[in-house]
Amino acid sequence: MSKKHPVVAVTGSSGAGTTTVKRAFEHIFYRDGIKAAVVEGDSFHRFTRAEMRKKVAEGLSHFGPQANHFNKIAKLFKAYGETGQGQKRYYLHSPEEAAEHNARLGCDQKPGEFTPWEEIEGGTDLLFYEGLHGMVVHGDTDVAKHVDLGVGVVPIVNLEWIQKIFRDNAERGYSEEAIVDTIMRRMPDYINHVTPQFSRTDINFQRVPTVDTSNPFIARDIPTPDESFVVIRFSDPRKFDINFPYLLSMIHNSFMSRRNSIVVPGGKMGFAMEIILQPIIERMMDARNV
């Protein structure tokens, strides 16, 4: 952990809502003029898209250590915390991303492949990671100990499955049988390497639907934000001086469920993230100058 070069890690599985919290941080960085070194969790996958298809057929999942460079995440976080430097790369999701980075780096990588490793640009204020394994601990590799602010984004598991089934079917054309098979294959790694991270985070945002999701495998619609609440849990409210009366006054229809938890309407999730996280980031920036 580092006051001079803080590391912020947002962790959550695909479809969990990490995009919402990433957007909230982008708004905060823009308003406060913060220059962030942005690192994507996908860049620490061990295999290209084509290679991973073969590995999946052999029973490998995207969630475990065999498919990811946990040690390189820890190495980057440690190096950045100490020096403000480190190496990153990009996983190219689309032809547009490939064209952009190929032009910038003078390489010829295809979608589903990685760019070469490169040094993080100098003069950044903090490192911002968003992906699957921002708080992972495995064997001698402890990523979490290098993180100054850990944020978990995790819907209840039935909702997560509904979102995955809907997305993979509608956007990627996978059959429901194939998607359920993927969920089953990933379950041991999900239990051992994804779920434990949410006990190490400083703040968790957990979306809970208020409609029946008891059988996620037959659901045809994803519950909307207005059909859900978000439970926000702080591991230690004193660490970041969380002002619950202020939050309750700012977020209409919010309430406390425990001494360290506040519940907000699902449609207010992005707003709640910004008013909670902005003061924390600003204190981090102030501490850099002390």
CSV table of C-alpha atoms in Angstrom, one decimal:
chain,number,residue,atom,x,y,z
A,1,MET,CA,0.0,0.0,0.0
A,2,SER,CA,1.2,3.5,-0.8
A,3,LYS,CA,0.2,7.1,0.0
A,4,LYS,CA,2.4,8.5,-2.7
A,5,HIS,CA,1.2,6.1,-5.5
A,6,PRO,CA,-2.2,4.7,-4.4
A,7,VAL,CA,-3.7,1.6,-6.0
A,8,VAL,CA,-7.5,1.4,-6.5
A,9,ALA,CA,-8.9,-2.0,-7.5
A,10,VAL,CA,-12.5,-2.7,-8.6
A,11,THR,CA,-13.2,-6.4,-8.6
A,12,GLY,CA,-16.2,-8.4,-9.8
A,13,SER,CA,-17.1,-11.0,-12.4
A,14,SER,CA,-18.2,-10.3,-15.9
A,15,GLY,CA,-21.7,-8.7,-16.0
A,16,ALA,CA,-21.6,-7.9,-12.2
A,17,GLY,CA,-21.8,-4.1,-12.8
A,18,THR,CA,-18.1,-3.2,-12.7
A,19,THR,CA,-18.8,-1.0,-15.7
A,20,THR,CA,-21.0,1.2,-13.6
A,21,VAL,CA,-18.4,1.7,-10.9
A,22,LYS,CA,-15.7,2.3,-13.5
A,23,ARG,CA,-17.9,5.1,-15.0
A,24,ALA,CA,-18.3,6.6,-11.5
A,25,PHE,CA,-14.6,6.7,-11.1
A,26,GLU,CA,-14.1,8.2,-14.5
A,27,HIS,CA,-16.5,11.0,-13.5
A,28,ILE,CA,-14.5,11.6,-10.3
A,29,PHE,CA,-11.2,11.6,-12.1
A,30,TYR,CA,-12.5,14.1,-14.6
A,31,ARG,CA,-14.0,16.5,-12.0
A,32,ASP,CA,-10.9,16.4,-9.8
A,33,GLY,CA,-8.3,16.5,-12.6
A,34,ILE,CA,-6.8,13.2,-11.6
A,35,LYS,CA,-4.6,11.4,-14.1
A,36,ALA,CA,-5.1,7.7,-13.6
A,37,ALA,CA,-3.2,4.7,-15.0
A,38,VAL,CA,-6.0,2.5,-16.1
A,39,VAL,CA,-5.3,-1.3,-16.1
A,40,GLU,CA,-7.8,-3.9,-17.3
A,41,GLY,CA,-8.0,-7.2,-15.7
A,42,ASP,CA,-8.4,-9.0,-19.0
A,43,SER,CA,-4.8,-8.1,-19.8
A,44,PHE,CA,-3.6,-10.5,-17.2
A,45,HIS,CA,-5.2,-13.5,-18.8
A,46,ARG,CA,-2.7,-16.2,-19.6
A,47,PHE,CA,-4.1,-17.2,-23.0
A,48,THR,CA,-5.4,-15.6,-26.2
A,49,ARG,CA,-9.0,-16.1,-27.2
A,50,ALA,CA,-8.2,-18.9,-29.6
A,51,GLU,CA,-5.9,-20.6,-27.0
A,52,MET,CA,-8.5,-20.3,-24.3
A,53,ARG,CA,-11.2,-21.9,-26.5
A,54,LYS,CA,-9.0,-25.0,-26.5
A,55,LYS,CA,-8.3,-24.8,-22.8
A,56,VAL,CA,-12.1,-24.4,-22.0
A,57,ALA,CA,-12.7,-27.6,-24.0
A,58,GLU,CA,-10.1,-29.3,-21.6
A,59,GLY,CA,-12.1,-28.0,-18.6
A,60,LEU,CA,-10.2,-24.8,-17.7
A,61,SER,CA,-12.2,-21.7,-16.5
A,62,HIS,CA,-11.4,-18.0,-16.8
A,63,PHE,CA,-11.6,-17.6,-13.0
A,64,GLY,CA,-8.6,-19.7,-11.8
A,65,PRO,CA,-4.9,-19.3,-11.5
A,66,GLN,CA,-4.2,-21.7,-14.5
A,67,ALA,CA,-5.8,-19.1,-16.8
A,68,ASN,CA,-4.4,-15.9,-15.2
A,69,HIS,CA,-1.2,-14.2,-14.2
A,70,PHE,CA,-2.0,-13.5,-10.6
A,71,ASN,CA,1.7,-13.0,-9.9
A,72,LYS,CA,2.0,-10.2,-12.5
A,73,ILE,CA,-1.0,-8.4,-11.0
A,74,ALA,CA,0.8,-8.4,-7.6
A,75,LYS,CA,4.1,-7.4,-9.2
A,76,LEU,CA,2.4,-4.4,-11.0
A,77,PHE,CA,0.6,-3.2,-7.9
A,78,LYS,CA,3.7,-3.5,-5.8
A,79,ALA,CA,5.9,-1.7,-8.3
A,80,TYR,CA,3.4,1.1,-8.8
A,81,GLY,CA,2.9,1.6,-5.1
A,82,GLU,CA,6.7,2.0,-4.7
A,83,THR,CA,7.6,3.9,-7.8
A,84,GLY,CA,4.5,5.0,-9.7
A,85,GLN,CA,5.7,2.8,-12.5
A,86,GLY,CA,5.1,-0.7,-13.8
A,87,GLN,CA,4.2,-2.7,-16.9
A,88,LYS,CA,0.8,-3.2,-18.5
A,89,ARG,CA,-0.6,-4.5,-21.7
A,90,TYR,CA,-4.0,-4.6,-23.4
A,91,TYR,CA,-6.3,-7.5,-24.3
A,92,LEU,CA,-7.8,-6.6,-27.7
A,93,HIS,CA,-11.6,-7.2,-27.5
A,94,SER,CA,-12.6,-5.9,-30.9
A,95,PRO,CA,-11.2,-4.9,-34.4
A,96,GLU,CA,-11.5,-1.2,-33.3
A,97,GLU,CA,-9.3,-1.7,-30.3
A,98,ALA,CA,-6.8,-3.7,-32.4
A,99,ALA,CA,-6.6,-1.0,-35.0
A,100,GLU,CA,-6.1,1.7,-32.3
A,101,HIS,CA,-3.3,-0.1,-30.4
A,102,ASN,CA,-1.6,-1.4,-33.5
A,103,ALA,CA,-1.3,2.1,-34.9
A,104,ARG,CA,0.0,3.4,-31.5
A,105,LEU,CA,2.5,0.6,-31.0
A,106,GLY,CA,3.4,-0.3,-34.5
A,107,CYS,CA,2.4,-4.0,-34.1
A,108,ASP,CA,-0.1,-6.3,-35.9
A,109,GLN,CA,-2.1,-8.0,-33.2
A,110,LYS,CA,-5.6,-9.4,-33.9
A,111,PRO,CA,-8.8,-9.2,-31.7
A,112,GLY,CA,-8.5,-11.8,-29.0
A,113,GLU,CA,-4.7,-11.3,-28.7
A,114,PHE,CA,-2.6,-9.1,-26.4
A,115,THR,CA,-0.4,-6.1,-27.1
A,116,PRO,CA,3.2,-6.2,-26.0
A,117,TRP,CA,4.0,-5.3,-22.4
A,118,GLU,CA,4.8,-1.6,-22.1
A,119,GLU,CA,5.7,0.9,-19.3
A,120,ILE,CA,2.9,2.8,-17.6
A,121,GLU,CA,3.0,6.5,-18.6
A,122,GLY,CA,4.8,8.6,-16.1
A,123,GLY,CA,3.2,11.3,-13.9
A,124,THR,CA,0.0,9.5,-13.0
A,125,ASP,CA,-1.7,10.1,-9.7
A,126,LEU,CA,-3.0,6.6,-9.0
A,127,LEU,CA,-3.4,3.2,-10.6
A,128,PHE,CA,-7.0,2.1,-11.3
A,129,TYR,CA,-7.6,-1.6,-11.9
A,130,GLU,CA,-10.9,-3.1,-13.0
A,131,GLY,CA,-11.4,-6.8,-13.5
A,132,LEU,CA,-11.8,-10.3,-12.0
A,133,HIS,CA,-8.9,-10.5,-9.6
A,134,GLY,CA,-8.1,-7.1,-8.0
A,135,MET,CA,-8.1,-8.6,-4.5
A,136,VAL,CA,-7.1,-12.2,-5.1
A,137,VAL,CA,-4.8,-14.2,-2.8
A,138,HIS,CA,-3.4,-17.5,-4.0
A,139,GLY,CA,-0.5,-19.4,-2.4
A,140,ASP,CA,2.4,-17.0,-2.0
A,141,THR,CA,0.7,-14.4,-4.3
A,142,ASP,CA,-1.1,-11.7,-2.4
A,143,VAL,CA,-2.6,-9.0,-4.7
A,144,ALA,CA,-4.8,-7.6,-2.0
A,145,LYS,CA,-2.0,-6.4,0.3
A,146,HIS,CA,-0.9,-3.9,-2.3
A,147,VAL,CA,-4.3,-2.2,-2.7
A,148,ASP,CA,-5.2,1.1,-1.0
A,149,LEU,CA,-8.9,1.0,-1.9
A,150,GLY,CA,-10.6,-2.2,-2.8
A,151,VAL,CA,-14.1,-2.1,-4.2
A,152,GLY,CA,-16.3,-5.2,-4.8
A,153,VAL,CA,-19.2,-5.2,-7.3
A,154,VAL,CA,-21.2,-8.4,-6.9
A,155,PRO,CA,-24.9,-9.0,-7.5
A,156,ILE,CA,-26.5,-11.9,-5.6
A,157,VAL,CA,-25.5,-15.1,-7.5
A,158,ASN,CA,-29.0,-15.8,-9.1
A,159,LEU,CA,-29.0,-12.3,-10.6
A,160,GLU,CA,-25.4,-12.7,-11.8
A,161,TRP,CA,-26.4,-16.0,-13.6
A,162,ILE,CA,-29.5,-14.3,-15.2
A,163,GLN,CA,-27.3,-11.5,-16.5
A,164,LYS,CA,-24.7,-13.9,-17.9
A,165,ILE,CA,-27.3,-16.2,-19.5
A,166,PHE,CA,-29.1,-13.2,-21.1
A,167,ARG,CA,-25.9,-11.5,-22.3
A,168,ASP,CA,-24.2,-14.6,-23.7
A,169,ASN,CA,-27.4,-15.8,-25.5
A,170,ALA,CA,-28.4,-12.4,-26.9
A,171,GLU,CA,-25.0,-10.9,-27.7
A,172,ARG,CA,-22.8,-13.9,-28.3
A,173,GLY,CA,-25.3,-16.5,-29.6
A,174,TYR,CA,-24.5,-19.2,-27.1
A,175,SER,CA,-27.2,-21.7,-26.3
A,176,GLU,CA,-28.6,-21.8,-22.8
A,177,GLU,CA,-27.3,-25.3,-22.4
A,178,ALA,CA,-23.8,-24.2,-23.2
A,179,ILE,CA,-24.0,-21.2,-20.9
A,180,VAL,CA,-25.2,-23.3,-18.0
A,181,ASP,CA,-22.4,-25.8,-18.7
A,182,THR,CA,-19.9,-22.9,-18.5
A,183,ILE,CA,-21.4,-21.7,-15.1
A,184,MET,CA,-21.0,-25.3,-13.7
A,185,ARG,CA,-17.5,-25.6,-15.0
A,186,ARG,CA,-16.4,-22.3,-13.5
A,187,MET,CA,-18.1,-22.9,-10.1
A,188,PRO,CA,-15.0,-24.4,-8.2
A,189,ASP,CA,-12.8,-21.5,-9.3
A,190,TYR,CA,-15.6,-19.0,-8.6
A,191,ILE,CA,-15.9,-20.3,-5.1
A,192,ASN,CA,-12.1,-20.5,-4.4
A,193,HIS,CA,-10.8,-17.4,-6.3
A,194,VAL,CA,-13.6,-14.9,-6.9
A,195,THR,CA,-15.9,-15.0,-3.9
A,196,PRO,CA,-13.2,-14.7,-1.2
A,197,GLN,CA,-12.1,-11.4,-2.6
A,198,PHE,CA,-15.3,-9.7,-1.3
A,199,SER,CA,-14.2,-10.4,2.2
A,200,ARG,CA,-11.0,-8.4,1.6
A,201,THR,CA,-12.6,-5.3,-0.1
A,202,ASP,CA,-13.1,-2.0,1.7
A,203,ILE,CA,-16.5,-1.4,0.1
A,204,ASN,CA,-18.9,-3.8,-1.6
A,205,PHE,CA,-21.8,-2.9,-3.8
A,206,GLN,CA,-24.2,-5.8,-4.0
A,207,ARG,CA,-27.3,-5.6,-6.1
A,208,VAL,CA,-30.3,-7.5,-4.8
A,209,PRO,CA,-33.5,-7.8,-7.0
A,210,THR,CA,-36.9,-7.3,-5.6
A,211,VAL,CA,-38.5,-9.6,-8.1
A,212,ASP,CA,-38.5,-13.4,-8.2
A,213,THR,CA,-35.2,-14.8,-9.4
A,214,SER,CA,-35.5,-18.1,-7.7
A,215,ASN,CA,-34.9,-20.0,-10.9
A,216,PRO,CA,-32.4,-18.0,-12.9
A,217,PHE,CA,-32.2,-20.7,-15.7
A,218,ILE,CA,-35.7,-19.9,-16.9
A,219,ALA,CA,-35.7,-16.1,-16.4
A,220,ARG,CA,-36.3,-14.2,-19.6
A,221,ASP,CA,-35.7,-10.7,-18.4
A,222,ILE,CA,-32.9,-9.1,-16.3
A,223,PRO,CA,-34.4,-7.2,-13.3
A,224,THR,CA,-34.2,-3.5,-14.0
A,225,PRO,CA,-32.4,-1.1,-11.5
A,226,ASP,CA,-35.8,0.0,-10.3
A,227,GLU,CA,-36.6,-3.6,-9.5
A,228,SER,CA,-33.7,-3.9,-7.1
A,229,PHE,CA,-31.8,-2.5,-4.1
A,230,VAL,CA,-28.1,-2.1,-3.7
A,231,VAL,CA,-26.5,-3.1,-0.4
A,232,ILE,CA,-23.4,-1.1,0.3
A,233,ARG,CA,-21.1,-2.6,2.9
A,234,PHE,CA,-18.1,-0.9,4.5
A,235,SER,CA,-15.6,-3.2,6.1
A,236,ASP,CA,-14.5,-0.4,8.4
A,237,PRO,CA,-16.4,2.8,8.1
A,238,ARG,CA,-13.8,4.6,10.3
A,239,LYS,CA,-11.0,3.9,7.8
A,240,PHE,CA,-12.6,6.4,5.3
A,241,ASP,CA,-14.6,8.4,7.8
A,242,ILE,CA,-18.0,7.4,6.3
A,243,ASN,CA,-20.7,9.9,7.2
A,244,PHE,CA,-23.9,7.8,7.2
A,245,PRO,CA,-26.3,10.6,8.2
A,246,TYR,CA,-25.0,12.6,5.2
A,247,LEU,CA,-25.5,9.7,2.8
A,248,LEU,CA,-29.0,9.0,4.1
A,249,SER,CA,-29.9,12.7,3.6
A,250,MET,CA,-28.5,12.7,0.1
A,251,ILE,CA,-29.9,9.4,-1.2
A,252,HIS,CA,-33.7,9.4,-1.2
A,253,ASN,CA,-35.3,6.2,0.2
A,254,SER,CA,-32.0,4.9,1.5
A,255,PHE,CA,-31.7,3.2,5.0
A,256,MET,CA,-29.3,1.5,7.3
A,257,SER,CA,-29.5,-2.3,7.6
A,258,ARG,CA,-26.5,-2.7,9.8
A,259,ARG,CA,-24.0,-0.4,11.5
A,260,ASN,CA,-21.7,-0.7,8.5
A,261,SER,CA,-24.3,-1.1,5.7
A,262,ILE,CA,-26.5,1.2,3.8
A,263,VAL,CA,-29.2,0.2,1.4
A,264,VAL,CA,-30.1,2.4,-1.6
A,265,PRO,CA,-32.6,2.1,-4.5
A,266,GLY,CA,-31.1,0.3,-7.5
A,267,GLY,CA,-31.6,3.3,-9.7
A,268,LYS,CA,-29.4,5.4,-7.4
A,269,MET,CA,-26.4,3.0,-7.6
A,270,GLY,CA,-24.2,5.2,-9.8
A,271,PHE,CA,-25.0,8.4,-7.8
A,272,ALA,CA,-24.3,6.6,-4.5
A,273,MET,CA,-21.0,5.4,-5.8
A,274,GLU,CA,-19.9,8.9,-6.7
A,275,ILE,CA,-20.8,10.6,-3.5
A,276,ILE,CA,-19.2,7.8,-1.4
A,277,LEU,CA,-16.1,7.4,-3.5
A,278,GLN,CA,-15.2,11.0,-4.4
A,279,PRO,CA,-14.3,12.1,-0.8
A,280,ILE,CA,-12.2,8.9,-0.4
A,281,ILE,CA,-10.3,9.6,-3.6
A,282,GLU,CA,-9.8,13.3,-2.7
A,283,ARG,CA,-8.3,12.3,0.7
A,284,MET,CA,-6.0,10.0,-1.1
A,285,MET,CA,-4.8,12.8,-3.3
A,286,ASP,CA,-4.4,15.1,-0.3
A,287,ALA,CA,-2.3,12.5,1.5
A,288,ARG,CA,0.1,12.3,-1.5
A,289,ASN,CA,1.2,15.9,-0.8
A,290,VAL,CA,1.8,15.4,3.0
